[in-house]
Coordinates of C-alpha atoms and ligand atoms in Angstrom, one line a residue:
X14 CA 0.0 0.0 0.0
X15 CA 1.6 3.5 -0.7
X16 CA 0.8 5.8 2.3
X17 CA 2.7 8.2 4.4
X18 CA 5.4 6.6 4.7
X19 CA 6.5 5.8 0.6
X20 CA 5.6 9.1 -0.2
X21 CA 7.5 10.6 1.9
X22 CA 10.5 8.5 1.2
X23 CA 12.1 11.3 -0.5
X24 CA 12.2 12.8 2.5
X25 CA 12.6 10.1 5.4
X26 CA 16.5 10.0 5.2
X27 CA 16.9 13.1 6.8
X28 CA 14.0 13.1 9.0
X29 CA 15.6 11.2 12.2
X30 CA 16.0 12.5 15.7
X31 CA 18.7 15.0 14.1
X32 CA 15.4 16.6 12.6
X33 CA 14.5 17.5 9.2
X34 CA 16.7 18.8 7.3
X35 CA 16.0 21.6 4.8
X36 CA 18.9 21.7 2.7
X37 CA 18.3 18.1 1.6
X38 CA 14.6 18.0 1.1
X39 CA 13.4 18.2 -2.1
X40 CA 11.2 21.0 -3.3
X41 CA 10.7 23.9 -1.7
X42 CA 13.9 26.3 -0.4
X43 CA 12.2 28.2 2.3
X44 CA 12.5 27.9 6.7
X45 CA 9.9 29.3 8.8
X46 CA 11.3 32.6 9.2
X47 CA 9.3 34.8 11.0
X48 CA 9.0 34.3 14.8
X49 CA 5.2 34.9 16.0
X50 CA 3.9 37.9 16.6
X51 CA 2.5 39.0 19.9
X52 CA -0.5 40.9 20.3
X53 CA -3.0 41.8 23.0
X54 CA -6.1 41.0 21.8
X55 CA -10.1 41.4 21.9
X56 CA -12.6 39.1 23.8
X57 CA -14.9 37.3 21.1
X58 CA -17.5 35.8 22.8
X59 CA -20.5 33.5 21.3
X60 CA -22.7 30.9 22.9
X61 CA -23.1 27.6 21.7
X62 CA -26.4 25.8 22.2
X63 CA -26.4 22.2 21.9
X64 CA -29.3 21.0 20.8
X65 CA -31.5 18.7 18.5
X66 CA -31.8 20.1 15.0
X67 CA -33.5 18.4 12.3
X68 CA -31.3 19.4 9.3
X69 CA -31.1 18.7 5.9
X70 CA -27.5 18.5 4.5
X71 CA -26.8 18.2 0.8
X72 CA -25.0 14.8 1.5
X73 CA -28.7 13.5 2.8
X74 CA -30.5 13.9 -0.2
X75 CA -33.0 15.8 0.6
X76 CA -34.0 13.9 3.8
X77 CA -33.8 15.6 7.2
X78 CA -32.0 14.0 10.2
X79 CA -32.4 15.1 13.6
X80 CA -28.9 16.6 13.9
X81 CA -27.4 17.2 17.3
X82 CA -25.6 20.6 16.7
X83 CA -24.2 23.3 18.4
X84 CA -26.0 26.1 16.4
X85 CA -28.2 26.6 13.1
X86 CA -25.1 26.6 11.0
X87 CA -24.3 24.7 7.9
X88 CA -22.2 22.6 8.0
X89 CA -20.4 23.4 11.3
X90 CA -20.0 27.1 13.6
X91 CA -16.7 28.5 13.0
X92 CA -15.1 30.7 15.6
X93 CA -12.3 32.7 14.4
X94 CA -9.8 34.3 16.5
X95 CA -6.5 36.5 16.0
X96 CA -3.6 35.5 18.2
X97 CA -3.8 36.9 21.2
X98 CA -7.3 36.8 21.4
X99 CA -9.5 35.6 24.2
X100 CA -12.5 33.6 23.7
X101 CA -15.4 33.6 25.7
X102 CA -18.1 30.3 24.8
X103 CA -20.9 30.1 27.4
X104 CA -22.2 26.4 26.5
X105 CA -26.1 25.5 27.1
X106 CA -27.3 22.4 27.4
X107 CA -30.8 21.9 25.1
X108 CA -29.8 18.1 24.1
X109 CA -33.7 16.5 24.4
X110 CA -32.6 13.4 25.9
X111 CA -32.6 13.3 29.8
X112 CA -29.3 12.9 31.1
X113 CA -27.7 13.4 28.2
X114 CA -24.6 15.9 29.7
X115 CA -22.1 17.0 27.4
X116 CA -19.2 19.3 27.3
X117 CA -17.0 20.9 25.1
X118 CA -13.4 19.9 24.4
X119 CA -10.8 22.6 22.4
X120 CA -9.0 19.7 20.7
X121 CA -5.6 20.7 20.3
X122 CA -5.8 24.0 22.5
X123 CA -3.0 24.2 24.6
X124 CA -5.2 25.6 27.6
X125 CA -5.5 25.5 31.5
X126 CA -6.8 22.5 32.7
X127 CA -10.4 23.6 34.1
X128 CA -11.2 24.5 30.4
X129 CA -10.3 21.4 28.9
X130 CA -13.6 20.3 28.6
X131 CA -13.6 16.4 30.1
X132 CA -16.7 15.8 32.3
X133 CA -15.5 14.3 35.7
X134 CA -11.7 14.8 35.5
X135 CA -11.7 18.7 34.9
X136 CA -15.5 19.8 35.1
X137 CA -18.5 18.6 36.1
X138 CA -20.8 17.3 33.1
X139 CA -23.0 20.0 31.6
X140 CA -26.8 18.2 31.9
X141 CA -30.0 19.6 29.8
X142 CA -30.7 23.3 30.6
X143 CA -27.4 23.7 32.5
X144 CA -25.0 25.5 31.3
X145 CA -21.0 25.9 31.4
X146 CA -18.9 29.3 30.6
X147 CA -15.4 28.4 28.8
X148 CA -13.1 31.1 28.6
X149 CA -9.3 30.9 27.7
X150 CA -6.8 32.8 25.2
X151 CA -5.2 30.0 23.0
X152 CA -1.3 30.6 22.8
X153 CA -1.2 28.8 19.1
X154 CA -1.7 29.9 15.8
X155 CA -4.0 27.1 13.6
X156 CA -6.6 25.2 12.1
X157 CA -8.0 23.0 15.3
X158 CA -11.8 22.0 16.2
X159 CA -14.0 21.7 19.1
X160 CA -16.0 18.7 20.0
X161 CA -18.1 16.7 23.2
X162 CA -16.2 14.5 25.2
X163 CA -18.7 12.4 26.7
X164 CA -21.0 10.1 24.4
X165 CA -19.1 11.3 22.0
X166 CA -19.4 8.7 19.7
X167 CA -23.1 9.7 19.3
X168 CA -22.9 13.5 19.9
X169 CA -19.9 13.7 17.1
X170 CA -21.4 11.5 14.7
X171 CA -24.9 13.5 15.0
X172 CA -23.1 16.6 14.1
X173 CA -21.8 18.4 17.3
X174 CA -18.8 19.5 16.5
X175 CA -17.1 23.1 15.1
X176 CA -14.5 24.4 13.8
X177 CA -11.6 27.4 15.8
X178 CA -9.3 28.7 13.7
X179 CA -6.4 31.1 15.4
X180 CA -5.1 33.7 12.6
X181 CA -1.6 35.6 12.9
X182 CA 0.1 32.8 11.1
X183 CA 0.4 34.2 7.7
X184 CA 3.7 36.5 6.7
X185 CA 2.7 36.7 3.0
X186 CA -1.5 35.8 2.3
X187 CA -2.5 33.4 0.4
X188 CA -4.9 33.7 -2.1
X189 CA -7.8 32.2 -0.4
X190 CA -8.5 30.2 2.9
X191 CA -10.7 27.6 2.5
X192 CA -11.7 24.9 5.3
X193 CA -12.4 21.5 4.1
X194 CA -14.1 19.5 6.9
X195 CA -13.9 15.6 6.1
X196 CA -16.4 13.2 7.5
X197 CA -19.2 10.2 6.9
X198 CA -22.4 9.9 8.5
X199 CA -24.0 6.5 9.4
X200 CA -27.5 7.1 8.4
X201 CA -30.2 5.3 6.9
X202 CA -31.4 8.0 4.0
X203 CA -34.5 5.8 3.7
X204 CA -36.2 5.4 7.2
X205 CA -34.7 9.0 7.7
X206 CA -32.5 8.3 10.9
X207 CA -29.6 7.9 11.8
X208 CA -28.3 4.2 12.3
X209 CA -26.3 3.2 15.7
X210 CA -23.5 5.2 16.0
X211 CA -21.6 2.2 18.6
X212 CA -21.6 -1.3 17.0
X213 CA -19.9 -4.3 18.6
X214 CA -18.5 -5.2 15.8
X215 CA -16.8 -1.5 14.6
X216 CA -15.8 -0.9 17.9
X217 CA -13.7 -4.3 18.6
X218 CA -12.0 -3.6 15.2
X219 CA -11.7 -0.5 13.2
X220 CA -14.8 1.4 14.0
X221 CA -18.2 1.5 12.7
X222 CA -17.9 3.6 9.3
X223 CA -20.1 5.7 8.1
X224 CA -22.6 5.3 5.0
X225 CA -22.3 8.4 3.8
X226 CA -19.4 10.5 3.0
X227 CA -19.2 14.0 2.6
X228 CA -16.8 16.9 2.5
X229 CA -18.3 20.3 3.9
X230 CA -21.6 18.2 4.3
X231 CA -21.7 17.7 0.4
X232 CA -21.0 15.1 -1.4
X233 CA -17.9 15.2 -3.4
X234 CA -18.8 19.2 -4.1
X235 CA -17.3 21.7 -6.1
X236 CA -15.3 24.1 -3.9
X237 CA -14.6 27.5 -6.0
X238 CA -11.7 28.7 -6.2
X239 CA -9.5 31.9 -7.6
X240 CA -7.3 30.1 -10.9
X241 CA -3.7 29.6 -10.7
X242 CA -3.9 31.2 -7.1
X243 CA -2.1 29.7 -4.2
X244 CA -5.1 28.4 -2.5
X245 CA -5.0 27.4 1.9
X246 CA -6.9 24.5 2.4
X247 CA -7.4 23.3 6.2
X248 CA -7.9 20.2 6.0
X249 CA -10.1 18.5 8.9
X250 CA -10.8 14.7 9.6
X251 CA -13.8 15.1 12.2
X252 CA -15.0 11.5 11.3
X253 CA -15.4 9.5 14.5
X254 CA -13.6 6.4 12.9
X255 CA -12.0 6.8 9.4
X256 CA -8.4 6.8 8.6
X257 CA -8.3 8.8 5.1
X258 CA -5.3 8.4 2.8
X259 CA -4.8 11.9 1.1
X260 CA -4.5 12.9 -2.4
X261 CA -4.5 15.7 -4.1
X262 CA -4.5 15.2 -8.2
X263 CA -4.0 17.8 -10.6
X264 CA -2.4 20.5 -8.8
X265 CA 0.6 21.0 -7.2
X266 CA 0.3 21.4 -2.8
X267 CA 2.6 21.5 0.0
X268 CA 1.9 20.9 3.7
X269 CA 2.3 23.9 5.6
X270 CA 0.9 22.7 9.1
X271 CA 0.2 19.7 10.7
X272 CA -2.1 19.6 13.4
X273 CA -2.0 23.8 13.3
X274 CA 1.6 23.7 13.7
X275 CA 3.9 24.8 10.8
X276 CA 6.7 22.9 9.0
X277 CA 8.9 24.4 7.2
X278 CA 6.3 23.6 3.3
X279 CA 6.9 19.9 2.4
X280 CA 5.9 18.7 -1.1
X281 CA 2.4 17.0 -1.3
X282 CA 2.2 13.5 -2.3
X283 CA -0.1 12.2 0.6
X284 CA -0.5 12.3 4.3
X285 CA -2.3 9.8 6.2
X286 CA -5.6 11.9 8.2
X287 CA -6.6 10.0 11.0
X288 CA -9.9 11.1 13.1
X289 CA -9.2 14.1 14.6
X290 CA -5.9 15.5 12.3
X291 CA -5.8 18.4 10.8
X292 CA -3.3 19.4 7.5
X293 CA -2.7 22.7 6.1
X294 CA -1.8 22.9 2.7
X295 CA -1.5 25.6 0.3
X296 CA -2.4 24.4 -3.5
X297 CA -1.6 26.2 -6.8
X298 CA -4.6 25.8 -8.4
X299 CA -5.1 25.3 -11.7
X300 CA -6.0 27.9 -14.4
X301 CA -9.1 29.1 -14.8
X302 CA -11.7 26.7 -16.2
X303 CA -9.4 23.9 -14.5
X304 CA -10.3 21.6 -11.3
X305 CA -8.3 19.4 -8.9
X306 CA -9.6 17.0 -6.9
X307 CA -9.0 15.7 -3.1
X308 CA -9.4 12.1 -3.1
X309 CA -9.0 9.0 -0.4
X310 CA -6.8 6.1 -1.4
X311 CA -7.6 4.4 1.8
X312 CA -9.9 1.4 2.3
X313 CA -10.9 -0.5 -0.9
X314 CA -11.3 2.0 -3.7
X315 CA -10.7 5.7 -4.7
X316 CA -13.0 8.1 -3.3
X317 CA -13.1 11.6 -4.3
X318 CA -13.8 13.6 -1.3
X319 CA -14.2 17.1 -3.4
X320 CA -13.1 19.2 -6.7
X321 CA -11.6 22.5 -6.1
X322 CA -12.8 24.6 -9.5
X323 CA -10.7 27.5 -10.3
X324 CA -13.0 30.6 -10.9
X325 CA -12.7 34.0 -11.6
X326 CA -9.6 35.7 -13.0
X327 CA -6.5 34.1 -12.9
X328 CA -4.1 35.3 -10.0
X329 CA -0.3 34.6 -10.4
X330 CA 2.0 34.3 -13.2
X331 CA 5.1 32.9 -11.3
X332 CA 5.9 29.2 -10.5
X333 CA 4.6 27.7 -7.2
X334 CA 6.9 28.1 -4.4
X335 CA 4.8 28.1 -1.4
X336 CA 5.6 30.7 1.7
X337 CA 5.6 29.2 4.6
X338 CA 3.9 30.4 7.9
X339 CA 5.4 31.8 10.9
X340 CA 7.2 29.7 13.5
X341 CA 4.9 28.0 16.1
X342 CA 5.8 28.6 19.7
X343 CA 5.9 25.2 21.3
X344 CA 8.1 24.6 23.6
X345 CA 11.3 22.2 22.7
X346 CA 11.7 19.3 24.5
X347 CA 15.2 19.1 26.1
X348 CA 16.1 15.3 25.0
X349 CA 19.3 15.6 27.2
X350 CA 17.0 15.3 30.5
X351 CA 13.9 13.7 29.3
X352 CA 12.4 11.2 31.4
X353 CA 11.6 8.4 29.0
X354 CA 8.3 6.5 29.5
X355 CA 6.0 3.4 27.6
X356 CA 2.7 3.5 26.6
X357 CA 1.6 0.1 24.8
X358 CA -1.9 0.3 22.8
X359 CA -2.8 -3.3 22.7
X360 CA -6.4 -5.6 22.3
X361 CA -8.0 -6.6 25.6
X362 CA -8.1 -9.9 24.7
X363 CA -8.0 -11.3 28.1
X364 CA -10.9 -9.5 29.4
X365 CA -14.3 -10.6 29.0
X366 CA -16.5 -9.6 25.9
X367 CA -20.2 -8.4 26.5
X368 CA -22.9 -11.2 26.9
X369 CA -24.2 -11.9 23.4
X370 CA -28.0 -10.1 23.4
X371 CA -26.1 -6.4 25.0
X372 CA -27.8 -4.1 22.0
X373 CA -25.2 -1.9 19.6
X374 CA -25.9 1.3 20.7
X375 CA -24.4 0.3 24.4
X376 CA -22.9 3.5 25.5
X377 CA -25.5 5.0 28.1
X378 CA -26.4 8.5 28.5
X379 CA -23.5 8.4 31.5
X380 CA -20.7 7.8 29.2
X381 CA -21.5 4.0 30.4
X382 CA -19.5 1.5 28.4
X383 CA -20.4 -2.1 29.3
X384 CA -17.8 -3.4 26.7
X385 CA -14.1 -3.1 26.7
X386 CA -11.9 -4.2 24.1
X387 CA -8.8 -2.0 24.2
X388 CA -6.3 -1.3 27.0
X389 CA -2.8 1.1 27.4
X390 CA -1.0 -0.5 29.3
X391 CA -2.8 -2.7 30.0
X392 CA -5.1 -0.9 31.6
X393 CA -8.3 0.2 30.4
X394 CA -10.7 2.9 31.7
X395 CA -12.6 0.9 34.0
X396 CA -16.7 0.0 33.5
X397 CA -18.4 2.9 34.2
X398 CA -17.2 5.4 32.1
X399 CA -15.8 8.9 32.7
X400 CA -17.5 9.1 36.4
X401 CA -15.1 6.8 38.1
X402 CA -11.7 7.8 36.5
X403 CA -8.9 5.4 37.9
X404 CA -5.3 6.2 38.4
X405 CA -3.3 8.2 36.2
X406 CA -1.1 6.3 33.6
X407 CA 1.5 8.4 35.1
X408 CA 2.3 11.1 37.2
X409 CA 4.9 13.9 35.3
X410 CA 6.9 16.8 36.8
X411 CA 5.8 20.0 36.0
X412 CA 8.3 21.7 33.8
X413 CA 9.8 18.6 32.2
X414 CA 10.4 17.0 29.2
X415 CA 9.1 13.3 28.7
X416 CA 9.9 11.2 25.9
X417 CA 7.4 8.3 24.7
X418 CA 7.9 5.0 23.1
X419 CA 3.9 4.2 21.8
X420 CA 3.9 1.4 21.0
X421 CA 0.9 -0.4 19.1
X422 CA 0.6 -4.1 19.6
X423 CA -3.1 -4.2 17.3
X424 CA -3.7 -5.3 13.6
X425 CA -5.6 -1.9 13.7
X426 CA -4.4 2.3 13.4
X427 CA -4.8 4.5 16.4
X428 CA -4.3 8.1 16.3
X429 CA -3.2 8.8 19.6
X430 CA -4.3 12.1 20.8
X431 CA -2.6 14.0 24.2
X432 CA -4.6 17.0 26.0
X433 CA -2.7 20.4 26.5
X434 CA 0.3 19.5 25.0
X435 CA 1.6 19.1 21.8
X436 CA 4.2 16.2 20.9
X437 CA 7.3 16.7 19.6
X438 CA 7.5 13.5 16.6
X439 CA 11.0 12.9 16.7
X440 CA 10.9 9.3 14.7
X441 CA 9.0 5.6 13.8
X442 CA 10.5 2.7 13.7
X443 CA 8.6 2.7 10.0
X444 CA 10.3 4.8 7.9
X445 CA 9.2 8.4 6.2
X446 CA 7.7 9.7 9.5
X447 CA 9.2 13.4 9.6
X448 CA 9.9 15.3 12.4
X449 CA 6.5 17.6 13.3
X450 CA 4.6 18.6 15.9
X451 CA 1.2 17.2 16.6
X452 CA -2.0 16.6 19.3
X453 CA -2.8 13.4 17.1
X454 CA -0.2 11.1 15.8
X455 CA -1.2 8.0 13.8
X456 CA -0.1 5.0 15.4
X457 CA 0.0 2.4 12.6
X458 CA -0.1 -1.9 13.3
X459 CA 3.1 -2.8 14.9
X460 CA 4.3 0.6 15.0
X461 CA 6.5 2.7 17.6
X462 CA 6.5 6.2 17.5
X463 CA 9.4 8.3 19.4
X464 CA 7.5 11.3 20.6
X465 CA 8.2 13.9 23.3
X466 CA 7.0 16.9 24.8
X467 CA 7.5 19.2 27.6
X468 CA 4.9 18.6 30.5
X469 CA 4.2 22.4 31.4
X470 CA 1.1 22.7 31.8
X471 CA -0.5 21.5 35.1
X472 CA -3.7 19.6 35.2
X473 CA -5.0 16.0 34.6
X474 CA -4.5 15.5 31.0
X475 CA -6.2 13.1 28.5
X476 CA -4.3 10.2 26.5
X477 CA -6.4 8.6 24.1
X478 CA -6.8 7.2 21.0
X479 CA -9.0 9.1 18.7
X480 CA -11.3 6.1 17.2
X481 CA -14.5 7.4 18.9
X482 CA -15.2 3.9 20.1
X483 CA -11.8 2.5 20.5
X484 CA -11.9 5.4 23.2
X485 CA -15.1 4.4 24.6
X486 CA -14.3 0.8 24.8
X487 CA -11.1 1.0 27.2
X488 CA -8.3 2.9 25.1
X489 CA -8.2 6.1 27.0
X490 CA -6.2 7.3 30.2
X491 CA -4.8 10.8 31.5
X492 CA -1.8 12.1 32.8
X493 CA -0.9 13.9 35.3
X494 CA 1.6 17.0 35.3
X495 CA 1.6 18.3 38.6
Ligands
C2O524 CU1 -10.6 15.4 20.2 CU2 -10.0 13.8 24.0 O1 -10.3 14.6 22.1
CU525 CU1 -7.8 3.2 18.4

């Protein structure tokens, strides 16, 4: 299978623990230059109600679907800040099942604890017509996305989720900004309803997929575009389970952030999106009267996801060489005195599986999961769900720099996700990983990934992997950084 790792080949002999280097990647000539600005900014504040809405999305066919959303917005609320910026989000609770709390996690936001959004560990959980006020100035530049984190198998896949976008990255703009939010839906167009989101079946192996795909809640649309332009395109996997594999065909791209976080650009040829990734990219689109298309090589067949039609006039003249964003300001792990630590992602094998007869659809209102297939470290969140939290995985020093081996002893992919922090990628023992920063690295079968990161941020802090139901069903634990 070509994936992430042949297509980057080009590229994986320098990208070690020595980092990338620039001068012998192919392509594009130009470092992150410009150190990010500092501003103080304004206070945007908007409420979000969650709450059923029967909607009718082009990708349904006419036929409307009682969507839980977070506001009368197609597809998705976007909040967009400037760096510097704080945001202000009072959350109300209108969900019209009883019991049904939720919350709101800033995936990716490196923020202080009591805003992180997980019911039990950090908050209590928000129940219908309570409310919850976040407020919190995100410190990064990026493309990122909001979500629930309880039930969230069921409150994702009906829609509530959004998109936060952080501006101040740009030294030279681009030519347009477009976000391209990548998801299916598991819905049965012809009894109108949504099917179970949880099955036993998806969530003991890959995840239940959706039945319908859709990119911007159309299917495979036509995304205008200015012609020969260089064209931002934030890329967001908000699928519960599906791993995407990336192309773009018939126009030159380069990757310009992963996970919000800027790389010096790095040629196109594919990126492997896993639930919950984000990709930057800026695309020379083709002349006017032209189109390109996104596509997914992954799974079985070639799906085109969306065509990007140049429009309008034609912009630039000038061959593509793509200016990169401004530095990112995570802190560097100091390797010299990292504390190195093992996280094993493995089946749960040993542990009883549900009595036959325990319906699909078995996560309770209480983020209740009576089955368990998936452990780290052997461990797996115990029955009961996010109420009874167990020990942390491991308890961290405030201030210093951890280095993990995760390892993933499963014939499936997990894209590991870490709350209010970002990791450092330093190397796979599968070759053309390159050295980035992300919240959610893709933990292919049989792989070990070389991460690290600097624990400074205090708090109880989530570890998970970011298959909705591989979470739900045991893979999911916290740190703590005290
Ligand atoms: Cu995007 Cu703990 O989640
Ligand atoms: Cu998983």
């Amino acid at each position: 299978m070509i994936n992430r790792r042949a297509l980057l080949a080009g590229i994986a002999a320098t990208a070690g623990a020595a980092g990338l280097r620039l001068a012998d990647r192919p392509g594009y000539a130009q470092e992150l230059g410009l150190p990010p600005e500092s501003r103080a900014g304004r206070t945007v504040r908007t409420t979000l109600v969650a709450a059923e809405r029967p909607q009718v999305l082009p990708c349904f066919g006419g036929v409307s679907l009682p969507m839980w959303t977070y506001a009368a917005l197609k597809p998705v609320p976007v909040i967009r800040l400037t760096q510097g910026d704080r945001l202000e989000v009072r959350l109300l609770n209108r969900l019209p099942r009883p019991d049904e709390h939720t919350s709101i996690h800033w995936h990716g936001i490196r923020l202080p604890n009591d805003q992180d959004g997980v019911p039990y560990l950090v908050q209590p959980p928000v129940l219908p017509g309570e409310l919850f006020d976040y407020a919190f100035t995100p410190p990064d530049t990026g493309t990122y996305f909001f979500h629930s984190h309880c039930n969230t198998t069921e409150q994702l896949g009906r829609g509530m989720v959004g998109v936060l976008i952080v501006d101040g990255d740009v030294v030279d703009p681009y030519d347009a900004d477009t976000v391209i939010l990548l998801r299916d839906w598991r819905v049965n167009l012809e009894a109108a309803a949504f099917r179970p989101m949880v099955t036993l079946r998806g969530a003991g192996r890959a995840g239940s997929y959706g039945t319908v795909r859709s990119a911007n809640g159309a299917t495979n649309p036509e995304i205008a575009l200015p012609g020969s332009a260089d064209c931002r395109l934030r890329i967001i996997n908000i699928d519960p389970t599906r791993i995407m594999d990336l192309r773009l065909e018939g126009a030159e791209a380069a990757i310009l952030a992963i996970d919000g976080v800027a790389v010096p650009p790095i040629p196109f040829a594919g990126w492997l999106l896993g639930p919950a990734m984000r990709l930057d990219l800026v695309m020379r689109s083709p002349p006017i009267g032209g189109r390109a298309a996104l596509v997914d090589l992954g799974g079985d067949e070639r799906t085109e996801l969306a065509q990007l039609v140049s429009a309008g006039i034609d912009v630039r003249a000038s061959g593509f060489d793509p200016r990169p964003l401004r530095a990112a300001r995570i802190p560097e792990p100091d390797l010299a005195t990292a504390e190195r630590l093992a996280f094993t992602f493995a089946d749960d094998s040993g542990l009883a599986l549900p009595e036959p007869g325990v319906p699909p659809g078995f996560l309770g209102t209480l983020c209740l999961s009576k089955a368990s297939f998936w452990t780290i470290n052997g461990r797996m969140w115990p029955e009961g769900g996010h109420q009874s939290p167990p020990p942390p995985l491991a308890e961290l020093a405030l201030g210093r720099t951890y280095r993990l081996a995760l390892t993933n002893k499963t014939l499936y992919d997990h894209p590991v996700h870490i709350h209010g922090h970002t990791f450092k990628v330093l190397a796979s023992d599968k070759p053309g990983v390159p050295v980035h920063y992300a919240d959610t690295v893709l933990l292919r079968p049989e792989e070990t990934l070389d991460v690290a990161f600097v624990a400074d941020n205090p708090g109880d802090w989530m570890l998970h992997c970011h298959v909705l139901e591989h979470q739900e069903t045991g893979m999911m634990g916290y740190l703590r950084v005290a």
